[in-house]
Short mmCIF file of C-alpha atoms in Angstrom, two decimals:
data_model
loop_
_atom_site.label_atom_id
_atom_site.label_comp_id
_atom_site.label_asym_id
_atom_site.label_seq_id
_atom_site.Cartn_x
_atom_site.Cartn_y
_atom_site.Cartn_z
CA UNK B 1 189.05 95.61 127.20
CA UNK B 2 187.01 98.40 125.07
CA UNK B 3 187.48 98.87 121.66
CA UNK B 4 185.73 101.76 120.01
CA UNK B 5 184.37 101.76 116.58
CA UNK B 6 184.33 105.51 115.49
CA UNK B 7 183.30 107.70 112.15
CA UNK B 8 181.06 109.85 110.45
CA UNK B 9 177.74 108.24 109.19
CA UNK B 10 178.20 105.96 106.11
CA UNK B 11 181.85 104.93 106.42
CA UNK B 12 181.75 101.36 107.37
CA UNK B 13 181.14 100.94 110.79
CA UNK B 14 177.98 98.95 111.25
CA UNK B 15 179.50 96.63 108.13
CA UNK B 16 182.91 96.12 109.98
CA UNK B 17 181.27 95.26 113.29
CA UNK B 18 178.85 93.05 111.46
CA UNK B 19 182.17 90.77 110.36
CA UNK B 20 184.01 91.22 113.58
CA UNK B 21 180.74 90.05 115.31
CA UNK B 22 180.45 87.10 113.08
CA UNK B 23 184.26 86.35 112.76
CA UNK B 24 184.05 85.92 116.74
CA UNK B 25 180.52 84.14 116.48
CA UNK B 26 181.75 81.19 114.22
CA UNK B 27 184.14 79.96 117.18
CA UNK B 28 182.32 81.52 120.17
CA UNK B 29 178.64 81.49 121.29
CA UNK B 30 179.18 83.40 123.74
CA UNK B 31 178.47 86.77 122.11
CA UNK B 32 175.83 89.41 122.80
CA UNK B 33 175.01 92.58 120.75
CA UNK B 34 172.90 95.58 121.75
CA UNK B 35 171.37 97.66 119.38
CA UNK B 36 168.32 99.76 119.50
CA UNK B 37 165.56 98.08 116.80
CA UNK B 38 165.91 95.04 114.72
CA UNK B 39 168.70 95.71 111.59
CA UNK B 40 171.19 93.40 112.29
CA UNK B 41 169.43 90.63 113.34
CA UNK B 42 169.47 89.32 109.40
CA UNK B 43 173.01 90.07 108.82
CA UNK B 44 174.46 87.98 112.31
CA UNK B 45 175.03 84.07 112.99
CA UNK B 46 171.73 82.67 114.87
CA UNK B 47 174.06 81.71 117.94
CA UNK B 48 174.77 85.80 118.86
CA UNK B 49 172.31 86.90 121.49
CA UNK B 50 170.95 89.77 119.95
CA UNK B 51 169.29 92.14 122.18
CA UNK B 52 166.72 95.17 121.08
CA UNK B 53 166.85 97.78 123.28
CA UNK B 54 163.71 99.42 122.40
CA UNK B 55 162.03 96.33 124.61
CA UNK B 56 163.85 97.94 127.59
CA UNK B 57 163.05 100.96 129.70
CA UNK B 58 166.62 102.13 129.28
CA UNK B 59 167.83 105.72 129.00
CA UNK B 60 171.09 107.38 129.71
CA UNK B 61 174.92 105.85 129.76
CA UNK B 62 174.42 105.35 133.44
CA UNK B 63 171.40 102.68 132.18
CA UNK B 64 172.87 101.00 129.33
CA UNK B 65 176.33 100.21 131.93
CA UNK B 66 174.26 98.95 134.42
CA UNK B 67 172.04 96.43 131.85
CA UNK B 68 175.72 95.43 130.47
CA UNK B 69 176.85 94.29 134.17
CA UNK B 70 173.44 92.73 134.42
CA UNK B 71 174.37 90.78 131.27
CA UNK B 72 177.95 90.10 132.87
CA UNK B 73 176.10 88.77 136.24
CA UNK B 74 173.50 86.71 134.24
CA UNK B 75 176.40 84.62 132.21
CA UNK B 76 179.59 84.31 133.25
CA UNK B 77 180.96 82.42 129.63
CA UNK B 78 180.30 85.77 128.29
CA UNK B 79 183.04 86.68 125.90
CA UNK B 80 182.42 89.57 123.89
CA UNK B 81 179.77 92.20 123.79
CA UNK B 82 178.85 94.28 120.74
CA UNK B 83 177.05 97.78 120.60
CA UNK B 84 175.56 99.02 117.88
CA UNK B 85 175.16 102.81 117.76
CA UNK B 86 176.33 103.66 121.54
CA UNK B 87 174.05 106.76 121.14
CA UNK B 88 171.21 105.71 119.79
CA UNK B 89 171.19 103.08 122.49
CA UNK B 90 171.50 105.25 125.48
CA UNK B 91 169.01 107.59 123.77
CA UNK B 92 172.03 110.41 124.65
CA UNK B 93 174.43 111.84 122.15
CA UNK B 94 177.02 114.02 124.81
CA UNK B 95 179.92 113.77 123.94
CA UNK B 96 181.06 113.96 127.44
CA UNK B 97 178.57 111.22 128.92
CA UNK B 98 180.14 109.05 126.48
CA UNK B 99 183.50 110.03 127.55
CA UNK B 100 182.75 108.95 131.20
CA UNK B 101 180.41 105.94 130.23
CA UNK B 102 183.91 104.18 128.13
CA UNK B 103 186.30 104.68 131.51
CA UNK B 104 182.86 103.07 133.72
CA UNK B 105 182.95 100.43 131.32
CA UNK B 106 186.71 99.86 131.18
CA UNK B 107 186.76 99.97 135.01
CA UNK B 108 184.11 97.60 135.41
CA UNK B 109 185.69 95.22 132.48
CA UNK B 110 189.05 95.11 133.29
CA UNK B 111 188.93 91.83 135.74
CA UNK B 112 186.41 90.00 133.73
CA UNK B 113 187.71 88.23 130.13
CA UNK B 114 184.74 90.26 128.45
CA UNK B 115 185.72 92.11 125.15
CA UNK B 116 183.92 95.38 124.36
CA UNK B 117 183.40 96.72 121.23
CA UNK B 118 180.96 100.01 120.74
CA UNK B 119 180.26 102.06 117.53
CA UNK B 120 179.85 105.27 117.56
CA UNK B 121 178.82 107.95 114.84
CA UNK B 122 180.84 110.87 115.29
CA UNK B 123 183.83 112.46 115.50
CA UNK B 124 186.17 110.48 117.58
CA UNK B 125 187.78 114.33 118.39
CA UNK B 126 184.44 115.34 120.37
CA UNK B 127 185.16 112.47 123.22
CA UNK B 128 187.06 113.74 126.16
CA UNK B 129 190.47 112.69 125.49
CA UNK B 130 190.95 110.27 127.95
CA UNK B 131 188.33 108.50 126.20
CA UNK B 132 190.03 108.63 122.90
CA UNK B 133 192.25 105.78 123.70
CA UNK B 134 189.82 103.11 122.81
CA UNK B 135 189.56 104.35 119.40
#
């Protein structure tokens, strides 16, 4: 399952996935969150497995799915995983790439119990519409 976080810049994203990342983290240790540098890591519980993907030769959607199913393959108590800026991660702000990136993701998710959620900063219009249904 895939939920998508979506907005303009400055209307609450990063500060509602920072509580739904902390809501689940209080039951669950079985979290991880990607994000591209270090902001979060003073704002989450100690027991979410944060991961900066700056430390990673990642670039592209096609990348970041294949380091998630790495993650999925490593732990199999994985519950939920957390993006932080989708773009910024992938280092690739189409529209389009996103698009097709979500439906991989759902795809590949859809027999595991792993719980998506990914923010993105933009205008949940620009996705193709398929992709508009995890908004």
């Amino acid at each position: 399952m895939i939920k998508l976080i979506a907005g303009p810049k400055g209307t609450g994203k990063t500060a509602k996935l920072v509580d739904d990342i902390n809501a689940v983290a209080a039951t669950d240790s079985n979290v991880v969150c990607l994000e591209r540098g270090n902001r979060l890591d003073q704002l989450l519980k100690p027991t979410v497995r944060l991961v900066n993907m700056k430390e990673y030769p990642i670039e592209g959607f096609d990348q970041v799915l294949a380091f998630i199913c790495g993650i999925c393959s490593k732990d199999y108590d994985l519950t939920h995983i957390y993006v932080d800026a989708i773009c910024k991660v992938a280092n690739n702000y189409d529209p389009e790439g996103l698009g097709a990136f979500l439906l991989k993701l759902d795809e590949f998710l859809k027999d595991t119990p792993v719980e998506a959620t990914i923010l993105y900063s933009g205008d949940i219009n620009s996705l193709p519409e398929e992709a508009r249904k995890f908004a």
